[in-house]
Structure formats: C-alpha cells, structure tokens
CSV table of C-alpha atoms in Angstrom, one decimal:
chain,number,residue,atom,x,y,z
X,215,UNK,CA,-1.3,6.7,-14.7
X,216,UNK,CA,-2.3,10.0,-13.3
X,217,UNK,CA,-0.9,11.6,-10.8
X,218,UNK,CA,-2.5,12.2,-7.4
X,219,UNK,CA,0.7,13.6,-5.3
X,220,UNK,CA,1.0,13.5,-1.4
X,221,UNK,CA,-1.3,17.2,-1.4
X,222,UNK,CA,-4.0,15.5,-2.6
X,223,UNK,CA,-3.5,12.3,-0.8
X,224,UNK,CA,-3.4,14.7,2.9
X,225,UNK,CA,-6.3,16.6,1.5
X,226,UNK,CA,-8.3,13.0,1.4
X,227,UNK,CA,-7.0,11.2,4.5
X,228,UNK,CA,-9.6,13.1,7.1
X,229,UNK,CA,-12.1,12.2,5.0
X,230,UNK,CA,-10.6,8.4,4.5
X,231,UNK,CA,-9.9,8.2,8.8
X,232,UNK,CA,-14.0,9.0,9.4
X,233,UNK,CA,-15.3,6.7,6.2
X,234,UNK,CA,-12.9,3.6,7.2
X,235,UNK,CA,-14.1,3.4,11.0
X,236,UNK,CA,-17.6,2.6,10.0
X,237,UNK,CA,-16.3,-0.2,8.0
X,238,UNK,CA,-18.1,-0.3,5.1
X,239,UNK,CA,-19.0,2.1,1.9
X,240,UNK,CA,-22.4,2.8,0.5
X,241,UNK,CA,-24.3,0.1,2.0
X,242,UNK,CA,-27.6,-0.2,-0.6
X,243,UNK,CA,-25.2,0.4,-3.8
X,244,UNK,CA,-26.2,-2.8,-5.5
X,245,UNK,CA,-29.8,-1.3,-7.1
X,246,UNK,CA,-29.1,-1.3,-11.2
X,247,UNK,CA,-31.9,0.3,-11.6
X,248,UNK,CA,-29.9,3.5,-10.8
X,249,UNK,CA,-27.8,3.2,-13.9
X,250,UNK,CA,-24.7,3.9,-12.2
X,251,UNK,CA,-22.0,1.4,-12.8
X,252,UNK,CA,-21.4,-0.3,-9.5
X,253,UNK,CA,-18.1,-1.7,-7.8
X,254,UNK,CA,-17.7,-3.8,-4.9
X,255,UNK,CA,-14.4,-3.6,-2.9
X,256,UNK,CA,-14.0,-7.2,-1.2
X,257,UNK,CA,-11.2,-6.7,1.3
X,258,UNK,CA,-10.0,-9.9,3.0
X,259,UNK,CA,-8.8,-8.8,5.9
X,260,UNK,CA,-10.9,-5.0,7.2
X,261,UNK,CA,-11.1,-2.1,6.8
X,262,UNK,CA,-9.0,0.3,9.6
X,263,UNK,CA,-5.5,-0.7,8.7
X,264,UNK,CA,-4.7,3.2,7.6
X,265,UNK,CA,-2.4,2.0,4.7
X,266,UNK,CA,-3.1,-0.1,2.1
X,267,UNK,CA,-7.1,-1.4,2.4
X,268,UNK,CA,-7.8,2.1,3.3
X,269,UNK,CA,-6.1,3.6,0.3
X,270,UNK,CA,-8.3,1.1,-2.6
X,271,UNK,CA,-11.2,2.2,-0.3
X,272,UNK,CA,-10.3,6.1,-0.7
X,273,UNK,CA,-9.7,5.8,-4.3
X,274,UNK,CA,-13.1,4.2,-4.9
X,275,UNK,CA,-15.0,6.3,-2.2
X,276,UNK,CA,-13.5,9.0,-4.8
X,277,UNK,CA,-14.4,7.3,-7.7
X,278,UNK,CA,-18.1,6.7,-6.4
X,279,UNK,CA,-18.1,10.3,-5.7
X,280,UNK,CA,-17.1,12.1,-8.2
X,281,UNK,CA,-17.4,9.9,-11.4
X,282,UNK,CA,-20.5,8.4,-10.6
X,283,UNK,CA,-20.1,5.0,-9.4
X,284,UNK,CA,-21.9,3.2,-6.5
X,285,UNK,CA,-19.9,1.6,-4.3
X,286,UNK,CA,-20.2,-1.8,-2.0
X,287,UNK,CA,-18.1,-2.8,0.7
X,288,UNK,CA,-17.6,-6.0,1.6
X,289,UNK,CA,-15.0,-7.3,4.5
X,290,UNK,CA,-14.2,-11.1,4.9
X,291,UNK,CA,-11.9,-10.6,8.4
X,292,UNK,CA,-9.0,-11.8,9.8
X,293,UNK,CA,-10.0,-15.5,9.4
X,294,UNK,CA,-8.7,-17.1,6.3
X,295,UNK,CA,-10.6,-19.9,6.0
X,296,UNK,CA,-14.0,-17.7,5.5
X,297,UNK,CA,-11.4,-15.6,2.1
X,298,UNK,CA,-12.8,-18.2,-0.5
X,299,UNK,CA,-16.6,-19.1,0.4
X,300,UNK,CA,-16.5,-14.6,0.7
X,301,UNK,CA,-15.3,-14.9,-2.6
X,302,UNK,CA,-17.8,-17.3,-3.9
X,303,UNK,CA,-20.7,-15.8,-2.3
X,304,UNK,CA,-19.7,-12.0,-3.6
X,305,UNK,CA,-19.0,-12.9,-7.1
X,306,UNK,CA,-22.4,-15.1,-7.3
X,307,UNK,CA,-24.2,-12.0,-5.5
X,308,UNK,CA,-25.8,-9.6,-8.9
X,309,UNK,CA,-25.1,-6.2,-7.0
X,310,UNK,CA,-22.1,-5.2,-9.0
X,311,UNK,CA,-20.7,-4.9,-12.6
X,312,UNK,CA,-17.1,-4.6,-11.2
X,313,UNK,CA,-15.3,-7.0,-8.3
X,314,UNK,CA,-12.0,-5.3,-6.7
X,315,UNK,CA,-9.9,-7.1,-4.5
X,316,UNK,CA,-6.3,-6.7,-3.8
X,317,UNK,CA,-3.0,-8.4,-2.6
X,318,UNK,CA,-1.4,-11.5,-3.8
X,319,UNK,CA,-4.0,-14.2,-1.7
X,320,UNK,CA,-7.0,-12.8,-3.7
X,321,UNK,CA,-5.2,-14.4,-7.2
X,322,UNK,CA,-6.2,-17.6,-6.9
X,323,UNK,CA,-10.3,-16.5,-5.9
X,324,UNK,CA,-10.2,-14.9,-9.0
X,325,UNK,CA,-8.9,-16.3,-11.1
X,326,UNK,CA,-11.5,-19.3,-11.0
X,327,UNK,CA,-14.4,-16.7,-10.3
X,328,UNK,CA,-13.3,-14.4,-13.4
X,329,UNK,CA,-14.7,-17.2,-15.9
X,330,UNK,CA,-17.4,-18.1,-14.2
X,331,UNK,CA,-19.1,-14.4,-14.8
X,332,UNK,CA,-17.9,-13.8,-18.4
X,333,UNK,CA,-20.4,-10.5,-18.2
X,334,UNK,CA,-18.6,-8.7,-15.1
X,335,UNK,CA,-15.3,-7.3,-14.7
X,336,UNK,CA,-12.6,-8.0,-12.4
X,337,UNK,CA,-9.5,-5.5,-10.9
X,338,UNK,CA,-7.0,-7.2,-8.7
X,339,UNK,CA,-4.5,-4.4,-7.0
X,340,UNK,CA,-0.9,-5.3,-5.8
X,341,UNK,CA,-1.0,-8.7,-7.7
X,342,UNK,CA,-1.4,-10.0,-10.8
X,343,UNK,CA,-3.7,-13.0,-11.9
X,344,UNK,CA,-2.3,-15.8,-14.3
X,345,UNK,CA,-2.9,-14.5,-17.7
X,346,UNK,CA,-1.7,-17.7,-19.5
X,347,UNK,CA,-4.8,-20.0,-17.9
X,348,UNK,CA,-2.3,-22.6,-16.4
X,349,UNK,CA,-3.4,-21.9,-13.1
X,350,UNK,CA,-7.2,-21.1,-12.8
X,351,UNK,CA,-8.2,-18.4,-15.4
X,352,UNK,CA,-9.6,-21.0,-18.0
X,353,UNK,CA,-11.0,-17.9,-20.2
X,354,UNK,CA,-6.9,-16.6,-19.6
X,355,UNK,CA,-8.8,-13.6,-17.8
X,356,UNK,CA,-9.9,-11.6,-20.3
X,357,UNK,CA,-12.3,-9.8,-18.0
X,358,UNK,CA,-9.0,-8.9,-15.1
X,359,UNK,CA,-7.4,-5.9,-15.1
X,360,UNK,CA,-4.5,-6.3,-12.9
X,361,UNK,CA,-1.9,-3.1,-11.7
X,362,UNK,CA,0.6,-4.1,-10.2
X,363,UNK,CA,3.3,-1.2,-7.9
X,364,UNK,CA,7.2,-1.0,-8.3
X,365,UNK,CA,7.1,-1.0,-4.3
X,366,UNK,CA,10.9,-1.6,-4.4
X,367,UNK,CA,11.7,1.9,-6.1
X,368,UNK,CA,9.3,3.2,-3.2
X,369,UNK,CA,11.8,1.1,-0.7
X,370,UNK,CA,15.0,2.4,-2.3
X,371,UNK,CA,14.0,5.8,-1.1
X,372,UNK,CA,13.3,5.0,2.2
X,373,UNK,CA,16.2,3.4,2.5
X,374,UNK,CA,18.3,6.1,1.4
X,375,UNK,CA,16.6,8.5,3.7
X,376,UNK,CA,17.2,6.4,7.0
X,377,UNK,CA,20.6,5.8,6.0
X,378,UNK,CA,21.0,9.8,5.2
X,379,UNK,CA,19.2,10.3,8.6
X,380,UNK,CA,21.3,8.6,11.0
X,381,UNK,CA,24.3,9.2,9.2
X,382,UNK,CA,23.7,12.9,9.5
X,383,UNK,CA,22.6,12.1,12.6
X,384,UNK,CA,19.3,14.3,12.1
X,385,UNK,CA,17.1,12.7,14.5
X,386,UNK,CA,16.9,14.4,17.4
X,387,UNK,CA,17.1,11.7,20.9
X,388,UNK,CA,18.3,9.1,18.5
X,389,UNK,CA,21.9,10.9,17.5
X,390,UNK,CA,24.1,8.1,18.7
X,391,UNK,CA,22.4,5.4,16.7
X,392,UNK,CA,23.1,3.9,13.5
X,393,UNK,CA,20.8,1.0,12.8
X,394,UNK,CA,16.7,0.5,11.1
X,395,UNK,CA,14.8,-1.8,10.9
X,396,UNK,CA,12.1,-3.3,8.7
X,397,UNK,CA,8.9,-5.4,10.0
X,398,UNK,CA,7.8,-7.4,7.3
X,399,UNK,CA,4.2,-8.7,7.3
X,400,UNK,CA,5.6,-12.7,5.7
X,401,UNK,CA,7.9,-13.4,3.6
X,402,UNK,CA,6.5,-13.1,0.2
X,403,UNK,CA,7.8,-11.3,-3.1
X,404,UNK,CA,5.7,-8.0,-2.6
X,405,UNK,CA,7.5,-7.8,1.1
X,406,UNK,CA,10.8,-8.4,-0.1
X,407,UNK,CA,10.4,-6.2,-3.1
X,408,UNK,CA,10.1,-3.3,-0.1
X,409,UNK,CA,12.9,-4.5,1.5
X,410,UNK,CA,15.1,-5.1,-1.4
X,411,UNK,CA,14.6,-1.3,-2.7
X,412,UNK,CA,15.2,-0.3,1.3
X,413,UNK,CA,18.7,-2.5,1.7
X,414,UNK,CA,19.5,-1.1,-1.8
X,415,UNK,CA,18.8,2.4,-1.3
X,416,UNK,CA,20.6,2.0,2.2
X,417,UNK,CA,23.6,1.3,0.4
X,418,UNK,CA,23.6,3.9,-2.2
X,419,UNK,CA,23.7,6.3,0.7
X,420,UNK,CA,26.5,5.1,2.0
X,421,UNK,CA,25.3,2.4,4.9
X,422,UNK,CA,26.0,-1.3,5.6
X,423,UNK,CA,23.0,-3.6,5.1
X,424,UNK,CA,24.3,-5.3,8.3
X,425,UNK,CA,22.8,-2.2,10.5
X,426,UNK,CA,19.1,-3.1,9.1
X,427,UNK,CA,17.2,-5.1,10.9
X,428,UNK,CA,14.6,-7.3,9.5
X,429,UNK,CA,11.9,-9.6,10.9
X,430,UNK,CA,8.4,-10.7,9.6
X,431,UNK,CA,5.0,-11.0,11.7
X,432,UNK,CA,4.3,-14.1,10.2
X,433,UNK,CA,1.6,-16.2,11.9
X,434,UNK,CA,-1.9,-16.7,10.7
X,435,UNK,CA,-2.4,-13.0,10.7
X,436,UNK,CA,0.6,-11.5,9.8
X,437,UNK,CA,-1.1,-8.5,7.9
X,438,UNK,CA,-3.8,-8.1,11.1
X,439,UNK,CA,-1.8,-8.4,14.1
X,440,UNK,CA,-0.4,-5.1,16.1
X,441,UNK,CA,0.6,-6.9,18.6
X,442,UNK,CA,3.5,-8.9,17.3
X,443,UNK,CA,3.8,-5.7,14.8
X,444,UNK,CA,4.6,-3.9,18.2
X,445,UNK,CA,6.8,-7.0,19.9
X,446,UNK,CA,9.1,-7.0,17.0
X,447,UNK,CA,9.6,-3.1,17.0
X,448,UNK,CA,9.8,-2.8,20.7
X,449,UNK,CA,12.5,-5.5,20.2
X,450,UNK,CA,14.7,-3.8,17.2
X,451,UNK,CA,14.5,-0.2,18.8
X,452,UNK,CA,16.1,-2.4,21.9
X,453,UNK,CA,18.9,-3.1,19.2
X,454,UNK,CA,19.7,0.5,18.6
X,455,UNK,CA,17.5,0.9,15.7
X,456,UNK,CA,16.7,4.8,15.4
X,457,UNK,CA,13.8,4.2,12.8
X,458,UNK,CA,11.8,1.5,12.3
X,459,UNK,CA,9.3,1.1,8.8
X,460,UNK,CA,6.6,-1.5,9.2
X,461,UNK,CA,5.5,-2.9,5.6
X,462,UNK,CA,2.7,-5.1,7.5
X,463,UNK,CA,-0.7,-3.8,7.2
X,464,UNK,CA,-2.6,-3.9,10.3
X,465,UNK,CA,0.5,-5.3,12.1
X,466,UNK,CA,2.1,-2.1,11.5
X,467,UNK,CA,0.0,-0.1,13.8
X,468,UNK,CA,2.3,-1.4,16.5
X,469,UNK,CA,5.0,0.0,15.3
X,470,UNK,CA,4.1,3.2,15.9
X,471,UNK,CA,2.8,2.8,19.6
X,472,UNK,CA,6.2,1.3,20.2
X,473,UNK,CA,7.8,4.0,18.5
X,474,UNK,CA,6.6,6.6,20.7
X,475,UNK,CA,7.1,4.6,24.0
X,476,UNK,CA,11.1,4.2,22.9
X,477,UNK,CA,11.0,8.2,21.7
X,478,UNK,CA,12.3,6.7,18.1
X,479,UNK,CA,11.0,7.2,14.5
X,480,UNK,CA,9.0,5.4,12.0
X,481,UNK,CA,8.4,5.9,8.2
X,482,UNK,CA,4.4,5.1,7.1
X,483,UNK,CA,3.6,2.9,4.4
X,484,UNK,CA,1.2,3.0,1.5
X,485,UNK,CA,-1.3,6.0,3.1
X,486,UNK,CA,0.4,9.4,4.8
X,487,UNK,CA,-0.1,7.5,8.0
X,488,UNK,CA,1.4,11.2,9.9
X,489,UNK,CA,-1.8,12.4,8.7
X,490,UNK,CA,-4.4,9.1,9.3
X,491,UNK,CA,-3.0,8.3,12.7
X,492,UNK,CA,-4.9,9.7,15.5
X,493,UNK,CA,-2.9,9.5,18.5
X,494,UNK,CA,-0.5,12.9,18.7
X,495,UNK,CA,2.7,10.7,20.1
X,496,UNK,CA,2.4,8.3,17.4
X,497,UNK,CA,1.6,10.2,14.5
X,498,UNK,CA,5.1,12.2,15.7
X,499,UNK,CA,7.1,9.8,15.5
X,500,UNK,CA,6.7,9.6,11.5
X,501,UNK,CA,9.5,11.3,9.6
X,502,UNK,CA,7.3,10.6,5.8
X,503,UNK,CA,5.0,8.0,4.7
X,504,UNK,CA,6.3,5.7,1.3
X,505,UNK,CA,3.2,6.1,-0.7
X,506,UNK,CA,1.8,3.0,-2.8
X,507,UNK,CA,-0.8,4.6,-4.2
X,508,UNK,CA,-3.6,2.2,-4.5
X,509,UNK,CA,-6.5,4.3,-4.5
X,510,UNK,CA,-5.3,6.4,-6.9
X,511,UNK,CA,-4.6,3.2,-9.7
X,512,UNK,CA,-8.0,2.0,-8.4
X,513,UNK,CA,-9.4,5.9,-9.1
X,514,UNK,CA,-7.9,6.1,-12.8
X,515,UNK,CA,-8.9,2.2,-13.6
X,516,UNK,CA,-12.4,4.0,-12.7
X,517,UNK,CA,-12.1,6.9,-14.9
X,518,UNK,CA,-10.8,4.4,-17.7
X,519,UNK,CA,-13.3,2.3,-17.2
X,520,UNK,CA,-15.7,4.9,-18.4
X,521,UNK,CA,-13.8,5.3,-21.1
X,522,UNK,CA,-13.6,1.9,-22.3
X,523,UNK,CA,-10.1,2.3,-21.8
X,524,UNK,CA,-9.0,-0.6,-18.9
X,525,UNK,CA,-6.7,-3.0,-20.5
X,526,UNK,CA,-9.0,-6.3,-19.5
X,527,UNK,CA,-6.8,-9.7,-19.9
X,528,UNK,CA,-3.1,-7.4,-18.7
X,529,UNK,CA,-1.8,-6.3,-15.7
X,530,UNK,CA,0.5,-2.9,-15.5
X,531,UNK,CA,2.9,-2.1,-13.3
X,532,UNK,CA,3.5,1.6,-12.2
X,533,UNK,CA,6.0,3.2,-10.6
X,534,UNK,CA,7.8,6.8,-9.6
X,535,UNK,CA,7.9,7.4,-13.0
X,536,UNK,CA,4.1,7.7,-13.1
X,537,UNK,CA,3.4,8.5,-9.4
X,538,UNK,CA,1.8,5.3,-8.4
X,539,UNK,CA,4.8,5.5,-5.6
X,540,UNK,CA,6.6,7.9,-4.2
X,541,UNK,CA,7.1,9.7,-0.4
X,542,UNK,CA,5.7,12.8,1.6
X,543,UNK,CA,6.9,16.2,2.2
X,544,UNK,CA,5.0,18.2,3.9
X,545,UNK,CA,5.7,21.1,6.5
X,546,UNK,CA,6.2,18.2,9.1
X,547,UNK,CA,8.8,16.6,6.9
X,548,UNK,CA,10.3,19.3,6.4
X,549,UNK,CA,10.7,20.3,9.9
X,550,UNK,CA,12.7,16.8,10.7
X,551,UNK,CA,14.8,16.4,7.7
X,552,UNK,CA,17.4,19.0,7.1
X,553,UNK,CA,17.6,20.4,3.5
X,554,UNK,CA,20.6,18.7,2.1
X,555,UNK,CA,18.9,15.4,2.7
X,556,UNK,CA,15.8,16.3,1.1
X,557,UNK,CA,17.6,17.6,-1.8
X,558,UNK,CA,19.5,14.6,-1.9
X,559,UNK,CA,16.4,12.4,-1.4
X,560,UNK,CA,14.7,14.2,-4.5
X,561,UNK,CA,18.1,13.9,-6.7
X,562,UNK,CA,17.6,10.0,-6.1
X,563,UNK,CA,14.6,10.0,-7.2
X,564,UNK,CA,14.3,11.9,-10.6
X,565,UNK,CA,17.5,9.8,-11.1
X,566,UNK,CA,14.6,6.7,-10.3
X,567,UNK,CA,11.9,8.4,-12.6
X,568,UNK,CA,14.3,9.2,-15.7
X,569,UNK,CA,15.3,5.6,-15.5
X,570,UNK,CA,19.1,6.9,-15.1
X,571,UNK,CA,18.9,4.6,-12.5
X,572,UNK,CA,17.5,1.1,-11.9
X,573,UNK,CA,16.5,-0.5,-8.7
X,574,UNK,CA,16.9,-4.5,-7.9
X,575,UNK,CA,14.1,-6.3,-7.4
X,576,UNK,CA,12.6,-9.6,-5.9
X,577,UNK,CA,10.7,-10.2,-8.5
C-alpha cells in the first residue's frame, strides 16, 4: 500500500468539501468510446458525511484525475429498502468496467451481482465479500478485490491519546474531567473493532475502561442521523466526558455541534474532519482526526489496476504499518497536545507498525 500521509490528505480535503456538496462525480463518464477505464462509486447512503464516503470519493476523484479514469457517482440514500434494487440497476447499467462500493451492507449485493457480470470488476472497501461461495459469490468472486482497514490499531491510538489528554489534563476548560466517550454508529464488528483498539489503547496509557463511555446511534439510520449522533454526545459530555469520538458516519456530524455548545473536544474519524468541517466552533473542537484511509486504498487499487496488479478473488487488510491508518499532526495539533504526549503518541505507534506490539481485535 502506498502511502498518502495526513499532508497530502489536508492538501485534498478543500478540494474533497467543494466536490462532495454537489453530490455526484463526473456525471457523463459512462461513454467507452473514450477509452478511459471507467469506475462507478455506488454509495448507499450520500455523499456529505466528511469521513468515510467522502474519502473513497476523494481517492477516486484522484484516480479519475490523474491516472486517467472516468468516474460515475451513484447515491442510493438513507432508505435501505431502495440499497439492493440500486444495486441491481447499477450493475445491469453498461457505463462502467469497475463497481466500488464500501461498508459491510454492500457484501451481500455483490456478491450475487459479481457473477452475474463475469466481464466487469468489482472493489468492496471496509468489508470483505465471501471468497469461499457459501454465501452468494457462486463464481467464489474471482472478479472482487476486497481491502479491508486494521481500524482497531487506528482506535488504540486514539485511545491512548484521550487517556494521555485528560490524564495530563491538557485540555484547556475540560481540566477537571477524566472520562470519553465513543458514539458508535450500530453494533457491528467494524464498530467494535474501533472501540476495542480505543478501550485497549486507553488502558495502555494508564486509564480505566470504566471512564469511557459508549453508546450506538442505532435506528434505521444509524450511519445518516446527526441528530441522535448529537443526543448521545450532548448526553456523555453531561457525564463528564472531556472528549468525545464519533465512529458513525453522518451521525457523527452531531458530535461536533454538541461539542462546541458544551466547549469540550472531539477526535474526527476516517477524513481530517478539522480541515473538512466548515463551521469555525466545530472544526475547533477537534484535537486530530483517526485517519482510515479509504481513498487512498481505492487510489492505489486504481494505479494497480493499470497495472494488472489488483489481487481479484482476495481481500487485504492494511494497517499503520502501510499507512492505510494512522492520525493527524498538524500545526493545530500541535498547538493542543503538549510535546511529551505527542512523543509518546508516536512511540505507540512505531511500537504498532514494527509489530513489537499487537492490538486486540473484534474480529
């Protein structure tokens, strides 16, 4: 995996914050008489979240610009019972040579669709499809590539930050508080990979998992709902929680606006949401952003692609080791978190990368 650290991935989020509003990518990519190989993101959910979706749509928008492909957008909404006919209809529609879709609900889609177009090729990001054809997959997917992200090494340094944080009792406003919390989008094993790694990482730096908080959005849209994202937060920084880290999507937007009505602290997850949040009291409140670097697997699948070079019919899972997670420190970083925690925050994780030291997992 190549490495795209958080420089590159500030340099990109201006350009990612105007591209994602309009909802869409290069609208009339699906001409092959252009030659260019052509990909079609299908997000369920939308575009807008300024974390995950946006990242796979930065990486592409990347790829279409400076590799060569076209690009084609397509966004199913908050309403799963419209995910699998979406499905059907953009696999069936002959305006792409690759389908990219992401998260563990897209699995199942494609790995019935995958067969069915033995002549296209198929990346799922942040899941894997069944290889072994027991469920779906009848051809065992030999057109899926899959990459899948060690989120819970990503989650071990968070948590060893926020314990470090209040410990130190670095956070200006929030000195006298010794609790976190998590916001979960649903209880799934991606979700409790994060807060596995975060408990664990907690730990190492000396706190009690007792002082971290942890509830889940749940409900029907528990990646795509701000407003229970914010109920939840609003409620934990009314516990004494000093920081709070959403790992919900759309849902986490709430976190912040709650963040910077209490005066407390968030992390960002998957994107540097300190740089793709627009409003000054929320993008404040952000200590670092946990990068998952989507776009970036999505970016290099692209570049292997060209090479011939994707491992169809496998999924990979990357991690700190090849900087497919990791966390942001920039000048704003560094202006919240004293130098012996960064220091120590960097020691944890070459001690991550060189495989010194291993982090539990849900999976």
């Amino acid at each position: 995996m190549r490495s795209y650290g958080p420089g590159a991935a500030a340099v990109v989020a201006g350009m990612l914050v105007l591209s994602a509003c309009g909802g869409s990518g290069s609208d009339d990519s699906g001409e092959a008489s252009s030659g260019k190989p052509r990909i079609k993101l299908v997000v369920n959910g939308g575009l807008g979240d300024k974390s995950f979706f946006d990242s796979a749509y930065e990486g592409l928008k990347r790829a279409e610009g400076e590799l060569g492909y076209e690009l084609k957008v397509v966004e199913l909404g908050q309403d799963r019972t419209k995910w699998e006919p979406g499905f059907e209809d953009a696999a069936a529609a002959d305006d792409y040579d690759i389908l990219a879709a992401g998260t563990f609900d897209v699995t199942d889609y494609i790995g019935e669709l995958a067969p069915q177009y033995p002549d296209k090729k198929f990346w799922v990001f942040d899941s894997a499809v069944d290889y072994t054809g027991k469920n779906g997959c009848s051809n065992k997917c030999e057109n899926v590539y899959s990459v899948t992200f060690k989120q819970n090494e990503g989650g071990y340094l968070a948590g060893f930050l926020a314990e470090k944080l209040v410990a130190e009792k670095a956070l200006k406003g929030a000195e006298s508080l010794n609790k976190v919390g998590v916001v979960g989008g649903v209880k799934i094993p991606v979700i409790e990979d994060f807060i596995v790694g975060f408990k664990a990482g907690f730990k190492a730096a000396g706190g009690k998992n007792s002082d971290v908080l942890t509830q889940y959005v749940g409900g029907d849209k528990p990646f795509g709902d701000p407003a229970k994202g914010k109920e939840i937060s609003t409620a934990m920084y009314g516990q004494g929680a000093a920081l709070v880290w959403p790992v919900a999507g759309l849902s986490g937007l709430g976190t912040f606006e709650s963040a910077a009505k209490a005066g407390r602290y968030t992390f960002g997850v998957d994107s540097d949401q300190y740089r793709t949040l627009t409003d000054n009291a929320q993008k404040n409140t952000v200590v670092t952003s946990i990068l998952k670097n989507v776009g970036n697997a999505l970016y290099q699948a692209a570049e292997d692609d060209k090479k011939d070079a994707v491992k169809y019919g496998a999924v990979e899972s990357v991690g700190l080791a090849e900087d497919a997670v990791g966390y942001v420190d920039d000048t704003h970083f560094q202006e919240i978190v004293p130098e012996k925690i960064r220091t120590e925050l960097q020691e944890a994780a070459d001690r991550v990368k060189s495989g010194s030291l291993t982090v539990p997992s849900a999976f």
